Coordinates of C-alpha atoms in Angstrom, one line a residue:
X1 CA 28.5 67.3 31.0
X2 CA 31.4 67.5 28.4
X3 CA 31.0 68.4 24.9
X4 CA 32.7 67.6 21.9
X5 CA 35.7 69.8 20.5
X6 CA 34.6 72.1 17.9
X7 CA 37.6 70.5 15.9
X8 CA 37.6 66.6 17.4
X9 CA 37.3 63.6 15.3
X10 CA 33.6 62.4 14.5
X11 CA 33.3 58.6 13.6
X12 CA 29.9 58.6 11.9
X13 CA 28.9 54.5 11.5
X14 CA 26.2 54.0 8.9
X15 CA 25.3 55.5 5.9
X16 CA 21.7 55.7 7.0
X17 CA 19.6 58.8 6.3
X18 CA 20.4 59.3 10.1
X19 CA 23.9 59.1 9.1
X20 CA 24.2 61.0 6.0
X21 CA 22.0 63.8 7.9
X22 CA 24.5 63.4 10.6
X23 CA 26.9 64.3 8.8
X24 CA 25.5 67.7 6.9
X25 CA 24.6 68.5 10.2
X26 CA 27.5 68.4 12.0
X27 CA 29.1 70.7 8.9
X28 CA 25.7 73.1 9.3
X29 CA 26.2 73.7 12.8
X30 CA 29.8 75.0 12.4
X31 CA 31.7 71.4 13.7
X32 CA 35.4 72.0 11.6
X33 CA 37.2 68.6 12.6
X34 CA 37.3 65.8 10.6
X35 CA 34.7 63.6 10.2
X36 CA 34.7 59.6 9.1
X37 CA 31.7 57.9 7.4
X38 CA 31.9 54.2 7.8
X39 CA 29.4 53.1 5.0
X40 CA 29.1 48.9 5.4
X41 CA 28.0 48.7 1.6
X42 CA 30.0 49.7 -1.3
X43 CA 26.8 51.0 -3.3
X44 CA 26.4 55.0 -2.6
X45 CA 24.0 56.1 0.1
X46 CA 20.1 55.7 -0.6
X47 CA 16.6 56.2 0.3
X48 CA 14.7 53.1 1.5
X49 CA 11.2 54.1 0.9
X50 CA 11.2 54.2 -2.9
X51 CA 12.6 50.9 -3.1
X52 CA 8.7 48.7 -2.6
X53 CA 7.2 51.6 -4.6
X54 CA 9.1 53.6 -7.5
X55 CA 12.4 51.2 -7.9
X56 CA 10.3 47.9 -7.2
X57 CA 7.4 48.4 -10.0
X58 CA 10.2 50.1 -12.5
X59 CA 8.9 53.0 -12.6
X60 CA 12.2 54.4 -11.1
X61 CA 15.9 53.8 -11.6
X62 CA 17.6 52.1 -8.7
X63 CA 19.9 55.3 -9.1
X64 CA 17.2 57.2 -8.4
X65 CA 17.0 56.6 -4.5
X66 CA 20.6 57.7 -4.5
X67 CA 20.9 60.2 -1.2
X68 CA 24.1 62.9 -2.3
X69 CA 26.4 64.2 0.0
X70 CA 28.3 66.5 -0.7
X71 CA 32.2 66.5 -1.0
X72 CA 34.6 67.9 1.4
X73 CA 38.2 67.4 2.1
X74 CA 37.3 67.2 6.1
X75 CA 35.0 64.0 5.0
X76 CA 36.2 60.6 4.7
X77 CA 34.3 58.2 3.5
X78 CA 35.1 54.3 3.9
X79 CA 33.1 51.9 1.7
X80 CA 32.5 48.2 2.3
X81 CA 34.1 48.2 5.8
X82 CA 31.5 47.5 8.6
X83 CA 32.2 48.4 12.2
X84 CA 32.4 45.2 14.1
X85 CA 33.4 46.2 17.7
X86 CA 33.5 49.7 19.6
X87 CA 35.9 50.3 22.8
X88 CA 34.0 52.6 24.4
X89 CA 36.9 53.5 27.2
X90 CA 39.3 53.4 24.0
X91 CA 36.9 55.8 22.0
X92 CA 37.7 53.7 19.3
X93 CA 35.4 51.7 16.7
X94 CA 37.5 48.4 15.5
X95 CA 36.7 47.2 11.4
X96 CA 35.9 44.3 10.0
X97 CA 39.3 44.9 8.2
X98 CA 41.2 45.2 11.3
X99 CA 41.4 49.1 11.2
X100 CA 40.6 51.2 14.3
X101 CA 39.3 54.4 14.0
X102 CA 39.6 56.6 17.2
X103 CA 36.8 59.3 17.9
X104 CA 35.8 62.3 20.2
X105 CA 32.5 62.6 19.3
X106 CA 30.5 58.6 17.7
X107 CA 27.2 58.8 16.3
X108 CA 25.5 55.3 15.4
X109 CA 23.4 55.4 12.8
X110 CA 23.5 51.2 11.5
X111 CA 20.0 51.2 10.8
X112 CA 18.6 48.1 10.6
X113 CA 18.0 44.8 8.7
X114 CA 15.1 42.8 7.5
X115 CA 13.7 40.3 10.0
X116 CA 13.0 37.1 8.5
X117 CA 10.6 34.0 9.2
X118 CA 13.8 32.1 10.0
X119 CA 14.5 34.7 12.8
X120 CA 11.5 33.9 14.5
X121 CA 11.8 30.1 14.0
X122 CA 9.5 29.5 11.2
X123 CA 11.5 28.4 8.2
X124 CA 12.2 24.5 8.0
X125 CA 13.0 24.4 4.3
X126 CA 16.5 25.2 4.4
X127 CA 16.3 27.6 1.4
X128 CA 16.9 31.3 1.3
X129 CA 14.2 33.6 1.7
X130 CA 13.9 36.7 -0.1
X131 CA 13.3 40.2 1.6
X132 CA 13.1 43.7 0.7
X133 CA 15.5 45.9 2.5
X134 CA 18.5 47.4 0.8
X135 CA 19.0 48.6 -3.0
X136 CA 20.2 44.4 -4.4
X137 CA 17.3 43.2 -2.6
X138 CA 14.7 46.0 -4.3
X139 CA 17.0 45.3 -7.8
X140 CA 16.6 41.8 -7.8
X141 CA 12.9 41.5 -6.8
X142 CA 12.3 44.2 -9.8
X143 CA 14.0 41.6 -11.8
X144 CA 12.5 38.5 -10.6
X145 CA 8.6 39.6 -10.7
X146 CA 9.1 40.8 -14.3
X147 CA 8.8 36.9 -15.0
X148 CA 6.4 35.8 -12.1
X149 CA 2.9 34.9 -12.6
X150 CA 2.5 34.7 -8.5
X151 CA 3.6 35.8 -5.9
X152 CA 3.1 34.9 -1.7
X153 CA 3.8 37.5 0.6
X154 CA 4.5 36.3 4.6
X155 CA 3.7 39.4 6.7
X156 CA 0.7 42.0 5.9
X157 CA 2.0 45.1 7.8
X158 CA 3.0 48.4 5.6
X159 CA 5.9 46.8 3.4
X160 CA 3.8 43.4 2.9
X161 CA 1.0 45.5 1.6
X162 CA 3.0 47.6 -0.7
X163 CA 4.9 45.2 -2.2
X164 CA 1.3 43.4 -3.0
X165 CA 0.3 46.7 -4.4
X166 CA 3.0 46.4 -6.7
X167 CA 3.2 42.7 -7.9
X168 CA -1.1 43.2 -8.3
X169 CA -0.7 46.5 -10.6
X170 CA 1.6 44.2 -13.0
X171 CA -0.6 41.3 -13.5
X172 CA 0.5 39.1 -10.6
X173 CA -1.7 36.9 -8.6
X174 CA -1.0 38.3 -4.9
X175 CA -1.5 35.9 -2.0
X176 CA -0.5 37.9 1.6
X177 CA -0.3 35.6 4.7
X178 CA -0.5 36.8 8.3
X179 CA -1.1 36.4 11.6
X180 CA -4.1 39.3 11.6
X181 CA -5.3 41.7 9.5
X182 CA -3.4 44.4 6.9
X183 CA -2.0 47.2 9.5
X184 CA -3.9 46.3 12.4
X185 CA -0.7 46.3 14.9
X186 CA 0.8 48.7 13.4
X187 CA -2.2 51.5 12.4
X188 CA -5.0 50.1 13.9
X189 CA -8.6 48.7 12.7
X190 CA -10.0 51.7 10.5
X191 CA -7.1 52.1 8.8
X192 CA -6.5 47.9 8.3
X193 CA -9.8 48.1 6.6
X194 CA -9.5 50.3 4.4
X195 CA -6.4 48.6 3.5
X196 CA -7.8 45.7 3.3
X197 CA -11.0 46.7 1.2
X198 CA -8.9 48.3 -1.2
X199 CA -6.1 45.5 -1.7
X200 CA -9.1 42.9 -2.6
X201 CA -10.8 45.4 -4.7
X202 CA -7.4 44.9 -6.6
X203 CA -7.5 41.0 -6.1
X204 CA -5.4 40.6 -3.5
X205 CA -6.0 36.9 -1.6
X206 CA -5.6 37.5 2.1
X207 CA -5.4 34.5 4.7
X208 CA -5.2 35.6 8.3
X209 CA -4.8 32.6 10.9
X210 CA -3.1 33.1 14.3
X211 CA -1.4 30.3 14.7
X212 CA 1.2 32.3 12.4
X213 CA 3.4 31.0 9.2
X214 CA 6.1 28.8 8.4
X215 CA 7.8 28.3 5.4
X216 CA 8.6 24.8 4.0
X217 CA 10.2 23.1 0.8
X218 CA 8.3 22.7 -2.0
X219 CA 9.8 21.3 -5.6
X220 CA 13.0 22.8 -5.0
X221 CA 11.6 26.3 -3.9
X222 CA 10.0 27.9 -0.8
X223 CA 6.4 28.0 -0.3
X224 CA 4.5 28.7 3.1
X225 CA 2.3 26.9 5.5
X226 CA -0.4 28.7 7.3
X227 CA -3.0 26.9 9.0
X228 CA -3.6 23.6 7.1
X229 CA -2.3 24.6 3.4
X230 CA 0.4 25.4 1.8
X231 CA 0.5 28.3 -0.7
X232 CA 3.0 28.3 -3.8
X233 CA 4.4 30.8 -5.8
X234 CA 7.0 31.7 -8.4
X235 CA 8.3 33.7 -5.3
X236 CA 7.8 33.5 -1.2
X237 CA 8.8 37.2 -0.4
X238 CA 9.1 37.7 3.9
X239 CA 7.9 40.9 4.9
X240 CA 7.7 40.6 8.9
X241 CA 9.6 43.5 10.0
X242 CA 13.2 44.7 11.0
X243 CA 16.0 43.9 13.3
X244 CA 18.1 46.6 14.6
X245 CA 22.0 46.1 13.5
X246 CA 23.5 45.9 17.5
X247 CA 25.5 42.9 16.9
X248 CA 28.8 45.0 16.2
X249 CA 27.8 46.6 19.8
X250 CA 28.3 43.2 21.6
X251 CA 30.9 43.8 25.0
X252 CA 30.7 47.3 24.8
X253 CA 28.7 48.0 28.1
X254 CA 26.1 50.1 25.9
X255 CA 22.1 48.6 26.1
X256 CA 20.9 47.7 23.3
X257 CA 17.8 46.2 23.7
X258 CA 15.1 46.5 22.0
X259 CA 18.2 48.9 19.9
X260 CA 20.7 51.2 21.4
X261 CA 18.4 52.8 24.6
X262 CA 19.2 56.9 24.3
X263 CA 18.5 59.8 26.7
X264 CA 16.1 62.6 25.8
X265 CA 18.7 63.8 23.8
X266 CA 19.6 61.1 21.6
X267 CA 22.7 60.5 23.6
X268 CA 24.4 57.1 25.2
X269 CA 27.3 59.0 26.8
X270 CA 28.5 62.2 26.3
X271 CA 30.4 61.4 23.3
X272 CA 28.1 58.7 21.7
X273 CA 24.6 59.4 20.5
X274 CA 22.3 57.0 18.1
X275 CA 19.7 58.0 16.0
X276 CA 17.5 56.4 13.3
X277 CA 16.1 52.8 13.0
X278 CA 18.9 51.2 15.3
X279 CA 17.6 53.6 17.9
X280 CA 15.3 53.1 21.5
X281 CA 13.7 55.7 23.5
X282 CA 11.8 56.2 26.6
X283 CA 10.3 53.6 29.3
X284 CA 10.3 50.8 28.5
X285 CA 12.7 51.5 25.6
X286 CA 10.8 51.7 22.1
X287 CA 12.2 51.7 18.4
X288 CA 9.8 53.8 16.1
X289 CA 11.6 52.7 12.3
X290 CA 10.5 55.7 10.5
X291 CA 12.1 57.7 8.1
X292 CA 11.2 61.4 9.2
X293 CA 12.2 60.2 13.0
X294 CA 15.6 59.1 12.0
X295 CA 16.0 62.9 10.3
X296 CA 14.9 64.4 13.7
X297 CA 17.0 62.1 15.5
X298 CA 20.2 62.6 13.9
X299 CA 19.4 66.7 13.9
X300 CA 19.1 66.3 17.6
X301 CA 21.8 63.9 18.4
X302 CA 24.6 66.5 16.7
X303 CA 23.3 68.5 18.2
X304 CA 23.9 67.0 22.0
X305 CA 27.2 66.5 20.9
X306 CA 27.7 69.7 20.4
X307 CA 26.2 71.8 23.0
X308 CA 25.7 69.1 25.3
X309 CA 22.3 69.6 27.7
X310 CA 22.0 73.3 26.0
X311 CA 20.9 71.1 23.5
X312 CA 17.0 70.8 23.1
X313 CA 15.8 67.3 23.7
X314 CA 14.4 65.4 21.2
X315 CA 10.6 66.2 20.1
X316 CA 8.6 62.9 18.7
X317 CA 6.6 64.1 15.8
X318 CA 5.4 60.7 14.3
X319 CA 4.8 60.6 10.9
X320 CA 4.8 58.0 7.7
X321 CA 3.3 57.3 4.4
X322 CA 2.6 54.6 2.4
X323 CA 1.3 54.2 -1.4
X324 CA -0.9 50.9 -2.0
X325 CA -3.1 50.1 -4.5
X326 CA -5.4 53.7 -5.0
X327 CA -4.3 54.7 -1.8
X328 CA -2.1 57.5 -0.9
X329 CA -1.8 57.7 2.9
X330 CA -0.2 60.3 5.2
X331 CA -0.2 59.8 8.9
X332 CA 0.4 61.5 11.8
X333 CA 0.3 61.3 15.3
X334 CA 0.9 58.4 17.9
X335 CA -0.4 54.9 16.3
X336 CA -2.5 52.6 16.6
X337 CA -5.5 55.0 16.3
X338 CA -8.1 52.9 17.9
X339 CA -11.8 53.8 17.2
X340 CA -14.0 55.9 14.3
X341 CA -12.4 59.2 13.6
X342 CA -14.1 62.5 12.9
X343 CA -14.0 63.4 9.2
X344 CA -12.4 67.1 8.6
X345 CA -12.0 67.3 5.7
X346 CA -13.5 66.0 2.5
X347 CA -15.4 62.6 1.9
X348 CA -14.0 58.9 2.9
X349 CA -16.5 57.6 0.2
X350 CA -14.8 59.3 -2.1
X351 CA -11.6 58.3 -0.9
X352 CA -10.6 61.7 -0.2
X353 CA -10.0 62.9 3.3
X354 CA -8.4 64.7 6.0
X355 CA -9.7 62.5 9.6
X356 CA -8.5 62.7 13.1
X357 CA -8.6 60.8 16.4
X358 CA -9.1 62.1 19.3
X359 CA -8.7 60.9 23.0
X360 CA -10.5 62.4 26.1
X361 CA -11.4 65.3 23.4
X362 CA -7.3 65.7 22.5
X363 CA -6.4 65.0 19.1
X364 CA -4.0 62.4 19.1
X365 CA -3.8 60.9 15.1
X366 CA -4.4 62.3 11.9
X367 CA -4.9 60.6 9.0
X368 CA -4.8 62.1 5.3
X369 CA -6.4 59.9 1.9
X370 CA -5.1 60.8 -1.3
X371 CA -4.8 64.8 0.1
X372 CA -2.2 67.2 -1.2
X373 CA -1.7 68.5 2.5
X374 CA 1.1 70.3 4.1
X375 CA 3.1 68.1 7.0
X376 CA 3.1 71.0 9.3
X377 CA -1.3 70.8 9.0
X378 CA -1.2 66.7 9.1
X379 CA 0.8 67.3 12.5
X380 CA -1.7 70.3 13.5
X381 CA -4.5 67.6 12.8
X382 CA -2.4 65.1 14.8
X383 CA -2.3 67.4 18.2
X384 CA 2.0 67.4 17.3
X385 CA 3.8 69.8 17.1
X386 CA 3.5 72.0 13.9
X387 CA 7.1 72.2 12.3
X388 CA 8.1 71.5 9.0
X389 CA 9.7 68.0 8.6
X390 CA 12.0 67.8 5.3

């Protein structure tokens, strides 16, 4: 197993928080060759979660989700240039402006894109549906529901729910449509009700029907069909998940289904690693689209570059949160937690509490309601591992 040059060429694709932690960690760990950050946008680096909480209600700047990097002569950064092919027997990724940039060492870190209704074959209107994904999309939403009097949400998982938190704390009328209940997939039933209880405590009109959504013209404007009726708003907003951002990796030879499949160690070859949202681990292959996994990943993908197998492999520590209506919530652990959980800490009546899951007696999912609580404890709770995640 090769590793890379202490002074080779690193392309780094994406300015993802897997990227940009790429990047500091390849300088932290002692790497002294040069290093190329292909950044597809022109706008700097930023956060995502912010943007359907802080940024969306105006509570924050857009410039406020900003992620810095530091400066260094040994650090080029190209802006508003997307990879569009990679060579892998070349080492060499090819851009959209016709520029190939050879590598020892290629970390991909493109993230991934919002999934629409007209990706899964439900939009017959023709129009332009509006998402939530990158800094214009959070900008001109902000802008948009400073005038709207409703609003219709398509998808009720965690970004459906918090943008409905937001639009109903500024005086919007919030219809969500899905295909089940707030979170089930994704968190399972305890925590979708709670969710749910909470978002029509706050007014929130949900419509769950199986047969799933499609969007239609209405007037000159989108509105959706689920079921029988159609809803109408000042805006249709789709929130129904991600797509991972593969298409560049087209005739490469490298798998990238359900995203770019990695080894324990992050790694495609022994020069190429992934980390982040664009990237799938173990069998069958799984993408798990959180933020504090795409820091992990990219610490331990440098890190195989590096050292190679002396490298530890990767170690899953799942963990997200999400702010909706008068809910702060921290999870941990390996969702969805199925079943009642055991109370800890505090009192769910009073909508503060530290629970857990447990399976065959082993913790497996902790959950934390509007707690101050340490990440290391939350993954204690959980029955992970019990280091700090940044």
């Amino acid at each position: 197993m090769t590793v890379l040059p202490p002074d080779g060429t690193v392309v780094v694709v994406g300015a993802s928080i897997a990227g940009i932690t790429a990047v500091e960690e390849l300088t932290a760990r002692g790497h002294t060759g040069p290093i190329v950050l292909v950044e597809a946008e022109v706008s700097a680096p930023y956060a995502k979660p912010p943007l359907s909480k802080a940024v969306l209600s105006g509570a924050a700047e857009p410039e406020s989700a900003s992620i810095p990097l530091a400066e260094s002569a040994r650090i080029r950064r190209v802006r508003g240039d997307a990879a569009v092919r990679l060579d892998v027997a070349g080492s060499t990724v090819g851009l959209a402006s016709g520029e190939p940039l050879p590598f020892d060492g290629l970390v991909i870190a493109t993230g991934a894109r919002a999934r629409t209704v007209a990706d899964l074959g439900g939009n017959t209107s023709g129009l332009e549906e509006r998402v939530l994904r990158t800094l214009d999309d959070a900008r001109r939403l902000r802008d948009e529901l400073r005038t709207a009097s409703a609003i219709v949400i398509v998808g009720a998982g965690v970004l459906g729910m918090e943008l409905a938190s937001v639009a109903a704390s500024m005086g919007i009328a919030v219809t969500v449509l899905s295909n089940e209940a707030p979170l089930l997939s994704q968190c399972g039933p305890f925590v979708s009700a709670l969710v749910e209880r909470e978002a029509r405590a706050h007014g929130v009109e949900l419509v769950t029907d199986p047969s799933g959504v499609t969007l239609v013209e209405r007037g000159g404007r989108l509105a959706a069909r689920l079921g029988s009726t159609v809803y109408e708003g000042d805006l249709v907003v789709s929130a129904v998940g991600d797509r991972p951002n593969i298409e560049w990796l087209a005739g490469s030879g490298l798998v990238c289904l359900p995203g770019v499949v990695v080894d324990s160690r992050c790694r495609v070859t022994d020069r190429i690693v992934a980390a982040g949202d664009v990237a799938a681990f173990g069998s069958p292959p799984r993408r798990n689209p959180h933020w504090s996994n795409a820091l992990d990943q990219a610490r331990t993908a440098v890190a195989a570059l590096l050292n190679g197998d002396e490298a530890p492999e990767y170690l899953a520590r799942p963990y997200f949160w999400s702010d909706q209506f008068s809910l702060a919530l921290k999870m941990g652990g390996h969702t969805p937690f199925l079943g009642e959980p055991d109370v800890l800490a505090g009192s769910l009546d009073d909508l503060d509490a530290l629970v857990q899951w447990r399976r065959d007696g082993v913790p497996y999912g902790a959950l934390a309601v509007n707690r101050r609580i340490a990440i290391s404890k939350l993954h204690l709770a959980a029955g992970n591992p019990t280091a700090n995640i940044i």
